[in-house]
Short mmCIF file of C-alpha atoms in Angstrom, two decimals:
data_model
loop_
_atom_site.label_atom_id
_atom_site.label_comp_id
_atom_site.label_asym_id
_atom_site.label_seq_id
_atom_site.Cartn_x
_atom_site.Cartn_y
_atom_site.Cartn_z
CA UNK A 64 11.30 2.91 9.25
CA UNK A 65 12.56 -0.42 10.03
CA UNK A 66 11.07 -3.62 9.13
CA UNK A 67 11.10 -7.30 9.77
CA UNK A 68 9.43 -10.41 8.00
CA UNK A 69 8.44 -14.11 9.31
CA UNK A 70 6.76 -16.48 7.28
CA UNK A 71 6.27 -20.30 7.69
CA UNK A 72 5.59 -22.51 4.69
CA UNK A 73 6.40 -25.74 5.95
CA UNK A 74 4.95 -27.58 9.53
CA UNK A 75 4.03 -31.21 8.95
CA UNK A 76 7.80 -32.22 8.16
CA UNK A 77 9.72 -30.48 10.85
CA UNK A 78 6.80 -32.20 13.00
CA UNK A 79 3.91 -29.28 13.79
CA UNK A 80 0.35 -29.59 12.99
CA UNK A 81 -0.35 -28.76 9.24
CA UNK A 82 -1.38 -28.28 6.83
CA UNK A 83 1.69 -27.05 5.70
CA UNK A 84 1.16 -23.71 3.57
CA UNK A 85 2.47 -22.47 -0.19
CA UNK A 86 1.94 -19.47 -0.82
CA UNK A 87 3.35 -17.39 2.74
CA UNK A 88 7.02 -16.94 1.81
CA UNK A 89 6.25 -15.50 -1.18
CA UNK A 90 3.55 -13.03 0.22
CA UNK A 91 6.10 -11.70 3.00
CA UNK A 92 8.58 -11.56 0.13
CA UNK A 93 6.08 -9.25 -1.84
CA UNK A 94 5.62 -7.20 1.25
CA UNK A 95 8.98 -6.26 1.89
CA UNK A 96 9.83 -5.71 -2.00
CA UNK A 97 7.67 -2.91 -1.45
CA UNK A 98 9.10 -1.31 1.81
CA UNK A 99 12.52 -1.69 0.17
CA UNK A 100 11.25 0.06 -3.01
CA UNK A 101 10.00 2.98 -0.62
CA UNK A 102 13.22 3.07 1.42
CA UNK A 103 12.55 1.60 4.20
CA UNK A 104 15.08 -0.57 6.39
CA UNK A 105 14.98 -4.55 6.05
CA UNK A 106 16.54 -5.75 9.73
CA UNK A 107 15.45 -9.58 9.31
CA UNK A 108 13.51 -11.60 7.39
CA UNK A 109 13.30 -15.23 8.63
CA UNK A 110 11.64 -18.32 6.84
CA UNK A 111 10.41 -21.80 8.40
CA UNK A 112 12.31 -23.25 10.96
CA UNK A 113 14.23 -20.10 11.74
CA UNK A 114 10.93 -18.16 12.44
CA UNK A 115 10.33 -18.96 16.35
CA UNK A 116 7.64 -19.03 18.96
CA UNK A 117 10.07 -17.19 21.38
CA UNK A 118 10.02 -14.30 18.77
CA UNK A 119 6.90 -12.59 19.75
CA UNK A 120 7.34 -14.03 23.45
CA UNK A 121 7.49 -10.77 25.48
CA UNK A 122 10.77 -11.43 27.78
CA UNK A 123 11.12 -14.69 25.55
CA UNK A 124 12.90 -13.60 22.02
CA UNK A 125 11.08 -10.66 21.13
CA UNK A 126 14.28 -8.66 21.65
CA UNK A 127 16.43 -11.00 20.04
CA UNK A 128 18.31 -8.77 17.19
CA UNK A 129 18.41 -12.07 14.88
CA UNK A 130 14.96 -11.84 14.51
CA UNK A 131 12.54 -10.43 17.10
CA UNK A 132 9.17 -8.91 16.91
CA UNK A 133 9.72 -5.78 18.84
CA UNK A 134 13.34 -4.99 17.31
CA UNK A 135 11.57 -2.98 14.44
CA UNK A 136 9.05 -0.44 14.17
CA UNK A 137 7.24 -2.84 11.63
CA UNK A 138 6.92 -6.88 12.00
CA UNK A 139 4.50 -8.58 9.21
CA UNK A 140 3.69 -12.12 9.75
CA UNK A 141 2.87 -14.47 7.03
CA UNK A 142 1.91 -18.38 8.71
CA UNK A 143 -0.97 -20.23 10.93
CA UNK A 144 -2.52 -18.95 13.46
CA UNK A 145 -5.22 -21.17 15.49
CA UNK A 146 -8.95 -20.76 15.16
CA UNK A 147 -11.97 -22.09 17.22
CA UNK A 148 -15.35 -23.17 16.00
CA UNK A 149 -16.28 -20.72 17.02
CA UNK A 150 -14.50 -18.55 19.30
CA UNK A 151 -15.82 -17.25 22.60
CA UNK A 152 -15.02 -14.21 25.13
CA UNK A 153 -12.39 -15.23 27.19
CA UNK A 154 -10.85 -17.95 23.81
CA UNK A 155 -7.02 -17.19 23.41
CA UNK A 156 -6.08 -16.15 19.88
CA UNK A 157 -2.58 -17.44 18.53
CA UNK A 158 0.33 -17.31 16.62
CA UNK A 159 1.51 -20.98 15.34
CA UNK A 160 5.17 -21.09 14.11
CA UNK A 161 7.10 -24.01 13.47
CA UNK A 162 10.69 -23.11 14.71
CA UNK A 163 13.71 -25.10 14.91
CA UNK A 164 14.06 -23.91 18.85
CA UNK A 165 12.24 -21.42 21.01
CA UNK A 166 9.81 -23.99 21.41
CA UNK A 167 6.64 -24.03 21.97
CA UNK A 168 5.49 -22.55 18.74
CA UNK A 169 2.20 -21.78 19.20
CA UNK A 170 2.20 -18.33 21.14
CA UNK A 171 -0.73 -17.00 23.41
CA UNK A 172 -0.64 -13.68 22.04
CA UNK A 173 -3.03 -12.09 25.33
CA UNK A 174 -0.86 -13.76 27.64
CA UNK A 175 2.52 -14.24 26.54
CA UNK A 176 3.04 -10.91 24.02
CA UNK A 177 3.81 -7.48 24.96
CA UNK A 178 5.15 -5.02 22.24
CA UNK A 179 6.98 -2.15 22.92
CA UNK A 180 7.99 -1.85 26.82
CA UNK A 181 11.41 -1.89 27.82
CA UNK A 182 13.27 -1.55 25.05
CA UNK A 183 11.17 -3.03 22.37
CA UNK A 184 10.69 -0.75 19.25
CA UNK A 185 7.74 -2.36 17.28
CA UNK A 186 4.93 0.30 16.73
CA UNK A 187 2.96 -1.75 13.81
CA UNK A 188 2.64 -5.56 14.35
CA UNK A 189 0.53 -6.88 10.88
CA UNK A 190 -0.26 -10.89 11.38
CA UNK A 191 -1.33 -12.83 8.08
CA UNK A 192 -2.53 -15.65 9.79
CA UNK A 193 -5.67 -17.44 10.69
CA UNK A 194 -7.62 -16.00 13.26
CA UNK A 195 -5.02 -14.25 15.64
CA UNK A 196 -7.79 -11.15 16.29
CA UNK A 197 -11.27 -13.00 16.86
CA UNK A 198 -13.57 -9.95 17.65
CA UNK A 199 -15.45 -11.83 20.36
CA UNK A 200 -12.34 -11.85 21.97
CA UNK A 201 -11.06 -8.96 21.41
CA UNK A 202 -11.10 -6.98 25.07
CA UNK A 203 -9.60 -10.33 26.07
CA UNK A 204 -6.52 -10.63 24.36
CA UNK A 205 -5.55 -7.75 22.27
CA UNK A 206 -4.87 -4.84 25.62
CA UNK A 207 -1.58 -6.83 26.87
CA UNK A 208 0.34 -6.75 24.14
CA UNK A 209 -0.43 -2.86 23.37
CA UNK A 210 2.81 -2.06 25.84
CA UNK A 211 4.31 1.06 23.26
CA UNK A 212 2.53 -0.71 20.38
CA UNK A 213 0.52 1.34 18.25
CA UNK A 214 -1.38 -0.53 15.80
CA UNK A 215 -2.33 -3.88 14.80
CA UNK A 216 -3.73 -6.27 12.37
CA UNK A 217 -5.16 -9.31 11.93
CA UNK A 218 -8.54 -11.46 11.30
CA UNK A 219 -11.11 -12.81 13.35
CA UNK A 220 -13.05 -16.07 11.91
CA UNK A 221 -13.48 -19.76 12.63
CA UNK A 222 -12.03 -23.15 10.88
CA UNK A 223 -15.20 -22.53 8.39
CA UNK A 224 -14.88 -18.71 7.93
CA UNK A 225 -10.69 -18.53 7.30
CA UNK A 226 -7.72 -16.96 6.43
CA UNK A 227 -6.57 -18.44 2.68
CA UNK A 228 -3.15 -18.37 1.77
CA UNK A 229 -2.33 -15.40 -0.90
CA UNK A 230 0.52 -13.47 -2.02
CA UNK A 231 -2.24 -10.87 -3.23
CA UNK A 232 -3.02 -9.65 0.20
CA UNK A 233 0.38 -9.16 1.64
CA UNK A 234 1.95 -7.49 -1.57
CA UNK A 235 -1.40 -4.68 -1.97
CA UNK A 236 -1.27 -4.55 1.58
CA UNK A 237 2.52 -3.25 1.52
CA UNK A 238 2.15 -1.24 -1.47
CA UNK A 239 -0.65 0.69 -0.02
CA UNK A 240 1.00 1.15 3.56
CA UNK A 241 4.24 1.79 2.02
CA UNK A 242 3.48 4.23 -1.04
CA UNK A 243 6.00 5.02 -3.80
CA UNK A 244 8.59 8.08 -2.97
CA UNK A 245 8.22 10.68 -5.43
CA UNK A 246 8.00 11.21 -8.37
CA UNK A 247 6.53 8.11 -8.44
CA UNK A 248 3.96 8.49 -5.37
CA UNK A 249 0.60 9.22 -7.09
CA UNK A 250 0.89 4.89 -8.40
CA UNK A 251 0.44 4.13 -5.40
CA UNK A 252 -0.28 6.97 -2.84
CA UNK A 253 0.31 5.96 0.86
CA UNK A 254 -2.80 5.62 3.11
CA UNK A 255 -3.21 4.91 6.77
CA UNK A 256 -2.78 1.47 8.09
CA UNK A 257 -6.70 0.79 9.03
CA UNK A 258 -7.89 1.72 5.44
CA UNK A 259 -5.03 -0.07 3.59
CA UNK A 260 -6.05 -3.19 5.77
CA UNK A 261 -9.79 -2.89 5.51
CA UNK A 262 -8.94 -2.54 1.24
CA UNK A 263 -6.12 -5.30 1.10
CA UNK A 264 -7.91 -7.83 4.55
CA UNK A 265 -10.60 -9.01 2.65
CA UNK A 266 -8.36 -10.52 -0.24
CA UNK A 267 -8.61 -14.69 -0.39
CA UNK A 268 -10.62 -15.03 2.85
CA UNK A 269 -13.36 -17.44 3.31
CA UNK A 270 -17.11 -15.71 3.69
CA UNK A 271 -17.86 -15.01 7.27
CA UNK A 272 -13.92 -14.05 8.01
CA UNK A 273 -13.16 -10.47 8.64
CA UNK A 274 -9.93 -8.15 8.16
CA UNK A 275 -9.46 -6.73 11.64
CA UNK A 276 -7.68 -3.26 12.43
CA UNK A 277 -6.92 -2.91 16.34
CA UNK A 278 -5.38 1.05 17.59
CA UNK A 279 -4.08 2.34 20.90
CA UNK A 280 -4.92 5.27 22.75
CA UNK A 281 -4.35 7.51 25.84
CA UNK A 282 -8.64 8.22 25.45
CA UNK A 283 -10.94 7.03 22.97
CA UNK A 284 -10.80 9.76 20.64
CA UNK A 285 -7.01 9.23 20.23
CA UNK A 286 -7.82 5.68 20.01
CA UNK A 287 -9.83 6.18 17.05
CA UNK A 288 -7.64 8.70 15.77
CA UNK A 289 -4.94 6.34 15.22
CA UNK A 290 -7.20 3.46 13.89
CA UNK A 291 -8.45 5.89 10.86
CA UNK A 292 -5.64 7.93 9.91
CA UNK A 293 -2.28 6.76 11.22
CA UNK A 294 0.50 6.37 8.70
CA UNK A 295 3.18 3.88 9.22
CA UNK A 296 5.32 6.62 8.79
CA UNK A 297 3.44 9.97 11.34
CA UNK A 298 6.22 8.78 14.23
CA UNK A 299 3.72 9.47 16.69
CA UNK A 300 4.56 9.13 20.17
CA UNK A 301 4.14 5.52 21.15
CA UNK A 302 0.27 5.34 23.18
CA UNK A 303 -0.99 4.65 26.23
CA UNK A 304 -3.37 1.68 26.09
CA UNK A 305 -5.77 2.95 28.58
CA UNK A 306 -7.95 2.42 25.69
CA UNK A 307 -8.33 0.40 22.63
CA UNK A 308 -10.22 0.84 18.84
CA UNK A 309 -10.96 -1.36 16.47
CA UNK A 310 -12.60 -1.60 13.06
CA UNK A 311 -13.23 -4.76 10.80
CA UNK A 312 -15.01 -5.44 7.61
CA UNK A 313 -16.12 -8.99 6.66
CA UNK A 314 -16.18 -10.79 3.58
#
């Protein structure tokens, strides 16, 4: 499988809203050490500045092979997101970069993000951010960008209930989704994306916040299907978002 990373450490100096963050570089570093260990295939991995709103901008820079969210079958995120206190129904969840271009940074993910159509690739889009997957919200924003997308995650919470910044979360989160080849493999056996994030989500969030799993199906039942037991690694056939599944688990 191929993979990307984005993280953004730094916003307040190149003139975004802060605070600026420590910790995410290192945390999409960890992640990826692990897909390379398990022999997977790093296409980009962009810090700061270079990571761009216009990346997960469906039509926008998604496709962009410098560094794209739907030129992989695997993005992971590491930055801000936006939260509201609280959330409602029809609130927009976010993605808040701090690029050098593709301007704006802040991305509408329900109205400006769709993964997969055309001749986007990304199956597995994992966001480390705060509050890009508010449940109340969830029917909202989170069927649009299910276009050939299979599965998603993320956490829903409020400026009081948050997202902390932690290398912890990203690196168990890859080791679990990635596994060890053999002989090494029973360290750390591979498990399905929604139970890896439901272990690994919970890791340095505020009380209140929960890890978020979101899966794509044709019906229900192969909604669900996909949100319990898909493997980064099945290569199902992309879904049909007729329906959506999710699963969370709060702190």
């Amino acid at each position: 499988m191929r993979y990307s990373t984005g993280a953004v450490n730094v916003y307040v100096a190149n003139g975004c809203s802060g605070p600026d963050l420590k910790l995410c570089i290192k945390e999409a570093n960890a992640f990826a050490a692990w897909y390379q260990v398990s022999g997977h295939t790093s296409v980009s991995r962009w810090q700061d500045g270079n990571v761009w709103g216009s990346d997960f901008r469906d039509g926008g820079g998604d496709l962009d092979p410098g560094g794209g969210a739907d030129i992989t079958e695997i993005y992971f995120y590491s930055g801000h997101g936006t939260c509201q206190n609280p959330p409602t129904s029809t609130s927009p969840d976010f993605i808040s970069t701090c690029g050098n271009f593709g301007k704006p940074s802040r991305v509408d993910i329900g109205a400006e993000c769709g993964f997969g159509n055309g001749s986007g690739t990304l199956q597995f889009l994992f966001l480390d951010a705060s509050c890009p997957m508010d449940l109340v919200s969830i029917t909202t924003n989170w069927f649009a960008p299910f276009a050939g997308l299979h599965m998603a995650v993320g956490h829903s919470g409020t400026s009081n209930a948050d997202t902390l910044d932690s290398v912890d979360r990203g690196s168990q989160f890859g080791a679990r989704t990635a596994g060890l080849p053999d002989p090494a493999g029973w360290l750390f056996p591979q498990q399905s994306v929604g139970d890896a994030w439901m272990a690994t989500g919970t890791i340095d969030i505020q009380s209140g916040c929960s890890a978020v799993v979101v899966a794509a199906g044709r019906t229900e039942s192969e909604a669900v299907d996909r949100r319990e037991h898909e493997r980064i690694d099945d290569h199902r056939a992309d879904p049909d978002s007729t329906w959506i599944a999710w699963r969370w688990r709060t702190r």
